[in-house]
Amino acid sequence: MDLGKLEASLKDEPKYRTEQVKEAVFKNLLTSWDEAKYLPVPLKQKLKLKFPLAIKAQLYKSTDGQSQKAVITFKDEQKIETVLMANRTGRNSVCVSSQVGCPMGCEFCQTGKMGLIRNLTAGEIITQLLYFARLLGTNKRIDNVVFMGMGEPLLNWENVVQSIKIINDPKAFNIASRKISLSTCGIIPGIKKLTDFPLQINLAISLHAPTSKLRSQLMPVNKKYPLPELMETVKHYVYKTGRKVMFEYLMLKDINDSPQHARQLAKLLDHPLYFVNLIKYNYTQSQFQASTEKKIKEFMQTLKNYNINTARRYSFGEDIAAACGQLAT
Ligand code: SAH
Ligand code: SF4
């Protein structure tokens, strides 16, 4: 199903038809075109062939009942993961994947170990949201979308942009751009494109190290797009958009969690619109361990002493970080 092409495929139909079809998919959440009694039979036949509505997925619930993970299998049998999280106030966030695997090879990341298998189409990104929208039912809605699942979204620009348009479309998911966030490991050309992108979505940067040397050891991307250039690009983004930027910082025991690292980080984050989210490392099969609670608190205090806006939770996508980042099929 490439729902990303749904609208384009209806260009010869009258406008009200297009709206009926979109309503069937995104508002009424139909799972079969046969349910759309109001559509003419030939159109239904065409839709059945080109845009089958069935989604092949397996659902897993977390023990605390707060999050649900789905493994979705696409036409070519490739699988990705996506996560739905409900926060305390009942708002629903979905973490979507943008690629099968990821080419960036960050040392601490499970998805990185897979390498890149392929990009997802816009329709496959939308399918992840559609799956959870159906699960929630027509009385509830998805409030936030974060591109923090498998893959590097800025390396799949066309499809990610197309999916964001559908997420934002009032006749589709109708989610405001400020409720959509994208996380990147620091693909500079992509951040530049986002700077001029008409929809003002939130930007998150997976930073994870306060110096270029350490960052190169953890994240190979830093060799191609080094920290000083990355920070310059982000500064320009803030200057042009006036929007906040979230820096994600994974707390790795004895690697990047000392008071000195905190001071270096504080100096790096030299703009009032920057804020930090400290992320607890989810154990994966790697040489890393999570920082102790004491170290995380101390680190946070040092940042606060420098007046850096610091949180331990994602305020863009709520608590979804814990569920993401260790996605691999
Ligand atoms: N490729 C993009 C989007 C994926 S976001 C990016 O890296 O930003 C997934 C987030 O989870 C990233 O911030 C990533 O660094 C983080 N992450 C990776 N492995 C993790 C782990 N084992 N525990 C916690 N977070 C992890
Ligand atoms: Fe890819 Fe992001 Fe994982 Fe790095 S952290 S390997 S960029 S998914």
Short mmCIF file of C-alpha atoms and ligand atoms in Angstrom, two decimals:
data_model
loop_
_atom_site.label_atom_id
_atom_site.label_comp_id
_atom_site.label_asym_id
_atom_site.label_seq_id
_atom_site.Cartn_x
_atom_site.Cartn_y
_atom_site.Cartn_z
CA MET A 1 0.00 0.00 0.00
CA ASP A 2 1.54 3.29 -0.99
CA LEU A 3 -0.98 5.67 0.50
CA GLY A 4 1.50 8.42 -0.24
CA LYS A 5 0.25 8.20 -3.83
CA LEU A 6 -3.46 7.99 -2.99
CA GLU A 7 -4.27 11.61 -3.70
CA ALA A 8 -2.22 11.71 -6.91
CA SER A 9 -4.02 8.63 -8.21
CA LEU A 10 -7.38 10.41 -7.79
CA LYS A 11 -6.50 13.50 -9.77
CA ASP A 12 -9.06 12.74 -12.49
CA GLU A 13 -11.89 12.31 -9.99
CA PRO A 14 -14.06 15.21 -8.80
CA LYS A 15 -12.72 16.91 -5.65
CA TYR A 16 -15.52 15.62 -3.42
CA ARG A 17 -14.55 12.04 -4.38
CA THR A 18 -10.98 12.59 -3.29
CA GLU A 19 -12.28 13.89 0.01
CA GLN A 20 -14.61 10.93 0.44
CA VAL A 21 -11.75 8.53 -0.20
CA LYS A 22 -9.44 10.30 2.25
CA GLU A 23 -12.21 10.38 4.84
CA ALA A 24 -12.73 6.65 4.39
CA VAL A 25 -9.07 5.94 5.07
CA PHE A 26 -8.09 8.54 7.68
CA LYS A 27 -11.30 9.48 9.51
CA ASN A 28 -13.52 6.42 9.27
CA LEU A 29 -10.47 4.17 9.40
CA LEU A 30 -11.96 1.57 7.09
CA THR A 31 -10.07 -1.68 6.84
CA SER A 32 -11.68 -2.75 3.57
CA TRP A 33 -12.90 -0.73 0.59
CA ASP A 34 -16.09 -2.82 0.55
CA GLU A 35 -17.23 -0.85 3.59
CA ALA A 36 -17.24 2.35 1.50
CA LYS A 37 -20.76 1.82 0.14
CA TYR A 38 -20.96 5.39 -1.13
CA LEU A 39 -18.11 4.95 -3.65
CA PRO A 40 -18.82 3.81 -7.23
CA VAL A 41 -17.94 0.18 -7.88
CA PRO A 42 -15.25 0.79 -10.56
CA LEU A 43 -13.41 3.21 -8.25
CA LYS A 44 -13.60 0.71 -5.41
CA GLN A 45 -12.14 -1.96 -7.67
CA LYS A 46 -9.26 0.30 -8.57
CA LEU A 47 -8.65 1.24 -4.93
CA LYS A 48 -8.76 -2.41 -3.87
CA LEU A 49 -6.04 -3.24 -6.34
CA LYS A 50 -3.81 -0.24 -5.86
CA PHE A 51 -4.36 0.62 -2.20
CA PRO A 52 -5.32 -2.46 -0.24
CA LEU A 53 -6.19 -1.39 3.31
CA ALA A 54 -5.08 -4.50 5.17
CA ILE A 55 -2.03 -4.08 7.43
CA LYS A 56 0.05 -7.06 8.46
CA ALA A 57 1.26 -6.42 11.99
CA GLN A 58 1.99 -7.97 15.31
CA LEU A 59 1.32 -6.06 18.53
CA TYR A 60 3.32 -6.21 21.77
CA LYS A 61 2.30 -4.44 24.98
CA SER A 62 4.73 -3.16 27.58
CA THR A 63 4.23 -4.51 31.10
CA ASP A 64 3.22 -1.11 32.47
CA GLY A 65 0.58 -0.79 29.75
CA GLN A 66 1.94 2.63 28.75
CA SER A 67 3.39 1.66 25.43
CA GLN A 68 2.60 -0.70 22.63
CA LYS A 69 5.00 -1.76 19.94
CA ALA A 70 3.95 -3.04 16.54
CA VAL A 71 6.09 -4.96 14.11
CA ILE A 72 4.72 -4.27 10.64
CA THR A 73 5.54 -6.52 7.70
CA PHE A 74 5.50 -4.95 4.26
CA LYS A 75 4.85 -6.47 0.81
CA ASP A 76 8.46 -7.58 0.37
CA GLU A 77 8.44 -9.22 3.83
CA GLN A 78 10.66 -6.51 5.30
CA LYS A 79 9.72 -5.57 8.85
CA ILE A 80 9.94 -2.39 10.87
CA GLU A 81 8.91 -1.39 14.37
CA THR A 82 6.73 1.46 15.52
CA VAL A 83 5.67 2.44 19.03
CA LEU A 84 2.54 4.02 20.52
CA MET A 85 2.86 5.68 23.90
CA ALA A 86 0.13 7.17 26.02
CA ASN A 87 1.30 9.71 28.58
CA ARG A 88 -0.28 10.47 31.96
CA THR A 89 -2.68 13.00 30.51
CA GLY A 90 -3.90 10.51 27.94
CA ARG A 91 -2.15 12.03 24.96
CA ASN A 92 -0.96 9.58 22.36
CA SER A 93 2.43 9.76 20.68
CA VAL A 94 3.59 7.54 17.89
CA CYS A 95 7.25 6.93 17.11
CA VAL A 96 7.66 6.05 13.44
CA SER A 97 10.44 4.39 11.50
CA SER A 98 11.73 5.93 8.28
CA GLN A 99 14.02 3.16 6.99
CA VAL A 100 14.41 -0.59 7.29
CA GLY A 101 17.66 -0.60 9.27
CA CYS A 102 19.99 2.40 9.17
CA PRO A 103 23.28 3.07 7.38
CA MET A 104 24.80 5.29 10.07
CA GLY A 105 26.30 2.63 12.32
CA CYS A 106 26.23 4.44 15.68
CA GLU A 107 28.06 2.20 18.15
CA PHE A 108 25.34 2.14 20.81
CA CYS A 109 22.37 1.58 18.50
CA GLN A 110 20.69 -1.69 17.72
CA THR A 111 19.17 -0.45 14.46
CA GLY A 112 22.61 0.68 13.32
CA LYS A 113 23.85 -2.89 13.56
CA MET A 114 21.42 -3.91 10.81
CA GLY A 115 22.90 -1.59 8.20
CA LEU A 116 20.52 -0.04 5.68
CA ILE A 117 18.17 -2.46 3.97
CA ARG A 118 15.96 0.08 2.25
CA ASN A 119 14.06 3.34 2.57
CA LEU A 120 10.40 3.27 3.51
CA THR A 121 7.91 4.81 1.11
CA ALA A 122 5.68 7.65 2.33
CA GLY A 123 2.82 5.13 2.34
CA GLU A 124 4.77 2.77 4.58
CA ILE A 125 5.45 5.59 7.05
CA ILE A 126 1.75 6.52 7.00
CA THR A 127 0.78 2.88 7.45
CA GLN A 128 2.43 2.91 10.89
CA LEU A 129 0.17 5.76 11.98
CA LEU A 130 -2.86 4.22 10.38
CA TYR A 131 -2.25 1.03 12.30
CA PHE A 132 -2.30 2.83 15.65
CA ALA A 133 -5.14 5.14 14.61
CA ARG A 134 -7.24 2.02 14.01
CA LEU A 135 -6.14 0.54 17.32
CA LEU A 136 -7.17 3.72 19.14
CA GLY A 137 -10.50 3.85 17.31
CA THR A 138 -12.44 6.85 16.03
CA ASN A 139 -13.00 8.33 19.52
CA LYS A 140 -9.31 8.84 20.25
CA ARG A 141 -6.59 10.43 18.21
CA ILE A 142 -2.86 10.49 17.69
CA ASP A 143 -1.58 13.75 19.19
CA ASN A 144 2.16 13.61 18.48
CA VAL A 145 4.33 12.01 15.85
CA VAL A 146 8.06 11.59 16.30
CA PHE A 147 10.46 10.34 13.65
CA MET A 148 12.59 8.53 16.20
CA GLY A 149 12.15 4.92 15.20
CA MET A 150 14.39 2.93 12.94
CA GLY A 151 16.42 4.77 10.37
CA GLU A 152 17.77 8.21 9.63
CA PRO A 153 14.84 10.32 8.38
CA LEU A 154 16.99 12.96 6.69
CA LEU A 155 18.47 10.29 4.43
CA ASN A 156 14.97 9.52 3.14
CA TRP A 157 13.96 13.10 2.52
CA GLU A 158 11.37 12.75 -0.29
CA ASN A 159 9.34 10.07 1.43
CA VAL A 160 9.59 11.65 4.87
CA VAL A 161 8.44 15.02 3.51
CA GLN A 162 5.57 13.41 1.63
CA SER A 163 4.49 11.57 4.79
CA ILE A 164 4.71 14.76 6.87
CA LYS A 165 2.35 16.47 4.41
CA ILE A 166 -0.18 13.68 4.90
CA ILE A 167 0.28 13.71 8.69
CA ASN A 168 -0.39 17.44 8.63
CA ASP A 169 -3.21 17.41 6.03
CA PRO A 170 -6.51 18.48 7.68
CA LYS A 171 -8.29 15.87 5.54
CA ALA A 172 -5.87 13.13 6.59
CA PHE A 173 -4.31 12.90 10.09
CA ASN A 174 -4.68 16.61 10.78
CA ILE A 175 -1.74 16.80 13.19
CA ALA A 176 -0.27 20.29 13.61
CA SER A 177 3.33 20.71 12.49
CA ARG A 178 4.43 21.70 16.01
CA LYS A 179 3.26 18.24 17.14
CA ILE A 180 5.56 16.56 14.64
CA SER A 181 9.23 16.04 15.53
CA LEU A 182 12.14 14.70 13.59
CA SER A 183 15.35 13.41 15.09
CA THR A 184 18.60 13.25 13.15
CA CYS A 185 22.10 12.07 13.92
CA GLY A 186 23.32 15.27 12.23
CA ILE A 187 22.92 15.08 8.45
CA ILE A 188 23.91 18.67 7.63
CA PRO A 189 22.39 18.95 4.11
CA GLY A 190 19.11 17.62 5.51
CA ILE A 191 19.08 20.14 8.37
CA LYS A 192 19.66 22.88 5.77
CA LYS A 193 16.67 21.65 3.76
CA LEU A 194 14.59 21.58 6.94
CA THR A 195 15.57 25.20 7.63
CA ASP A 196 13.69 26.25 4.48
CA PHE A 197 10.92 23.67 4.78
CA PRO A 198 7.51 25.37 4.83
CA LEU A 199 6.08 23.21 7.63
CA GLN A 200 7.62 24.15 10.96
CA ILE A 201 8.17 20.82 12.60
CA ASN A 202 10.39 20.27 15.65
CA LEU A 203 14.01 19.34 15.20
CA ALA A 204 15.92 17.06 17.53
CA ILE A 205 19.63 16.35 17.23
CA SER A 206 21.14 13.12 18.52
CA LEU A 207 24.25 14.67 20.00
CA HIS A 208 25.48 12.18 22.61
CA ALA A 209 28.95 13.73 22.98
CA PRO A 210 30.20 17.27 23.74
CA THR A 211 33.44 17.04 21.76
CA SER A 212 34.09 16.16 18.15
CA LYS A 213 36.69 13.57 19.14
CA LEU A 214 34.38 11.60 21.40
CA ARG A 215 31.47 11.99 19.00
CA SER A 216 33.51 10.47 16.17
CA GLN A 217 34.19 7.45 18.37
CA LEU A 218 30.50 6.92 19.06
CA MET A 219 28.93 8.11 15.83
CA PRO A 220 30.73 7.65 12.50
CA VAL A 221 28.54 10.41 11.00
CA ASN A 222 30.71 12.91 12.87
CA LYS A 223 33.61 12.19 10.54
CA LYS A 224 31.59 13.35 7.56
CA TYR A 225 29.66 16.10 9.36
CA PRO A 226 31.86 17.22 12.28
CA LEU A 227 30.46 18.80 15.43
CA PRO A 228 31.54 22.44 14.76
CA GLU A 229 29.84 22.46 11.33
CA LEU A 230 26.79 20.71 12.79
CA MET A 231 26.44 23.34 15.52
CA GLU A 232 26.83 26.12 12.98
CA THR A 233 24.07 24.60 10.82
CA VAL A 234 21.76 24.24 13.82
CA LYS A 235 22.42 27.83 14.85
CA HIS A 236 21.41 28.97 11.39
CA TYR A 237 18.26 26.84 11.62
CA VAL A 238 17.31 28.56 14.89
CA TYR A 239 18.12 31.97 13.47
CA LYS A 240 15.92 31.37 10.42
CA THR A 241 13.01 29.55 12.07
CA GLY A 242 13.00 30.94 15.61
CA ARG A 243 12.22 27.42 16.81
CA LYS A 244 13.58 25.47 19.74
CA VAL A 245 15.99 22.63 19.14
CA MET A 246 16.20 19.56 21.31
CA PHE A 247 19.55 17.87 21.83
CA GLU A 248 19.36 14.23 22.78
CA TYR A 249 22.16 13.05 25.01
CA LEU A 250 22.45 9.37 25.79
CA MET A 251 24.00 8.81 29.22
CA LEU A 252 26.75 6.21 28.77
CA LYS A 253 28.58 5.04 31.87
CA ASP A 254 32.18 6.32 32.08
CA ILE A 255 32.04 7.43 28.44
CA ASN A 256 30.26 10.78 28.32
CA ASP A 257 28.79 11.28 31.81
CA SER A 258 31.45 13.12 33.86
CA PRO A 259 31.03 16.66 35.27
CA GLN A 260 33.64 17.78 32.75
CA HIS A 261 31.52 16.43 29.88
CA ALA A 262 28.56 18.33 31.34
CA ARG A 263 30.57 21.56 31.40
CA GLN A 264 31.73 21.02 27.82
CA LEU A 265 28.15 20.36 26.78
CA ALA A 266 26.93 23.48 28.55
CA LYS A 267 29.44 25.59 26.64
CA LEU A 268 28.44 24.01 23.35
CA LEU A 269 24.76 24.79 23.85
CA ASP A 270 25.07 28.54 23.58
CA HIS A 271 21.57 29.55 22.56
CA PRO A 272 18.50 30.11 24.75
CA LEU A 273 16.33 28.10 22.35
CA TYR A 274 18.45 24.97 22.84
CA PHE A 275 17.44 22.36 25.34
CA VAL A 276 18.78 18.99 26.39
CA ASN A 277 17.08 15.71 26.98
CA LEU A 278 19.12 13.23 28.94
CA ILE A 279 18.29 9.73 27.80
CA LYS A 280 18.77 6.62 29.81
CA TYR A 281 20.63 4.04 27.78
CA ASN A 282 18.57 0.96 27.02
CA TYR A 283 20.77 -2.04 27.20
CA THR A 284 21.56 -3.61 23.83
CA GLN A 285 24.29 -6.06 22.97
CA SER A 286 27.19 -3.62 22.99
CA GLN A 287 30.13 -2.58 25.14
CA PHE A 288 28.09 0.22 26.74
CA GLN A 289 26.33 0.47 30.06
CA ALA A 290 23.81 2.95 31.38
CA SER A 291 25.08 5.72 33.65
CA THR A 292 24.14 5.42 37.29
CA GLU A 293 21.23 7.43 38.65
CA LYS A 294 23.66 9.44 40.78
CA LYS A 295 25.76 10.37 37.75
CA ILE A 296 22.71 11.41 35.74
CA LYS A 297 21.47 13.67 38.56
CA GLU A 298 24.91 15.21 38.99
CA PHE A 299 25.19 15.78 35.21
CA MET A 300 21.80 17.41 35.13
CA GLN A 301 22.68 19.67 38.05
CA THR A 302 25.87 20.85 36.33
CA LEU A 303 23.89 21.73 33.20
CA LYS A 304 21.33 23.58 35.30
CA ASN A 305 24.11 25.55 36.99
CA TYR A 306 24.95 26.84 33.53
CA ASN A 307 21.28 27.68 32.95
CA ILE A 308 20.85 25.02 30.31
CA ASN A 309 17.26 23.92 29.88
CA THR A 310 17.49 20.26 30.79
CA ALA A 311 14.96 17.49 31.05
CA ARG A 312 15.05 13.78 31.43
CA ARG A 313 12.12 13.20 29.23
CA TYR A 314 11.14 14.07 25.71
CA SER A 315 8.88 17.05 25.77
CA PHE A 316 8.35 16.71 22.03
CA GLY A 317 7.40 13.09 21.93
CA GLU A 318 6.91 12.51 25.66
CA ASP A 319 8.39 9.38 27.15
CA ILE A 320 8.88 7.65 23.89
CA ALA A 321 12.67 7.56 23.93
CA ALA A 322 12.86 4.51 26.11
CA ALA A 323 10.89 2.54 23.60
CA CYS A 324 12.77 3.84 20.58
CA GLY A 325 16.48 3.57 20.04
CA GLN A 326 16.63 -0.13 20.57
CA LEU A 327 14.47 -0.95 17.65
CA ALA A 328 15.62 -3.77 15.45
CA THR A 329 13.80 -6.64 13.91
N1 SAH B 1 18.48 8.18 13.27
C1 SAH B 1 17.86 9.24 13.97
C2 SAH B 1 16.46 8.88 14.39
C3 SAH B 1 16.38 7.72 15.36
S1 SAH B 1 16.04 8.42 16.88
C4 SAH B 1 18.70 9.65 15.16
O1 SAH B 1 19.63 8.93 15.49
O2 SAH B 1 18.45 10.71 15.70
C5 SAH B 1 16.46 7.20 18.00
C6 SAH B 1 17.10 7.83 19.23
O3 SAH B 1 17.40 6.78 20.15
C7 SAH B 1 18.41 8.50 18.88
O4 SAH B 1 18.59 9.66 19.65
C8 SAH B 1 19.40 7.44 19.26
O5 SAH B 1 20.65 7.98 19.48
C9 SAH B 1 18.77 6.86 20.50
N2 SAH B 1 19.28 5.53 20.85
C10 SAH B 1 19.96 4.67 20.07
N3 SAH B 1 20.28 3.55 20.75
C11 SAH B 1 19.77 3.71 22.00
C12 SAH B 1 19.76 2.90 23.16
N4 SAH B 1 20.32 1.72 23.17
N5 SAH B 1 19.15 3.39 24.25
C13 SAH B 1 18.54 4.61 24.24
N6 SAH B 1 18.51 5.40 23.17
C14 SAH B 1 19.13 4.97 22.07
FE1 SF4 B 2 20.87 5.23 12.77
FE2 SF4 B 2 19.95 6.91 14.62
FE3 SF4 B 2 20.68 4.41 15.27
FE4 SF4 B 2 22.55 6.18 14.62
S1 SF4 B 2 21.15 6.27 16.39
S2 SF4 B 2 22.43 4.08 13.87
S3 SF4 B 2 21.50 7.35 13.06
S4 SF4 B 2 18.97 5.01 13.96
#
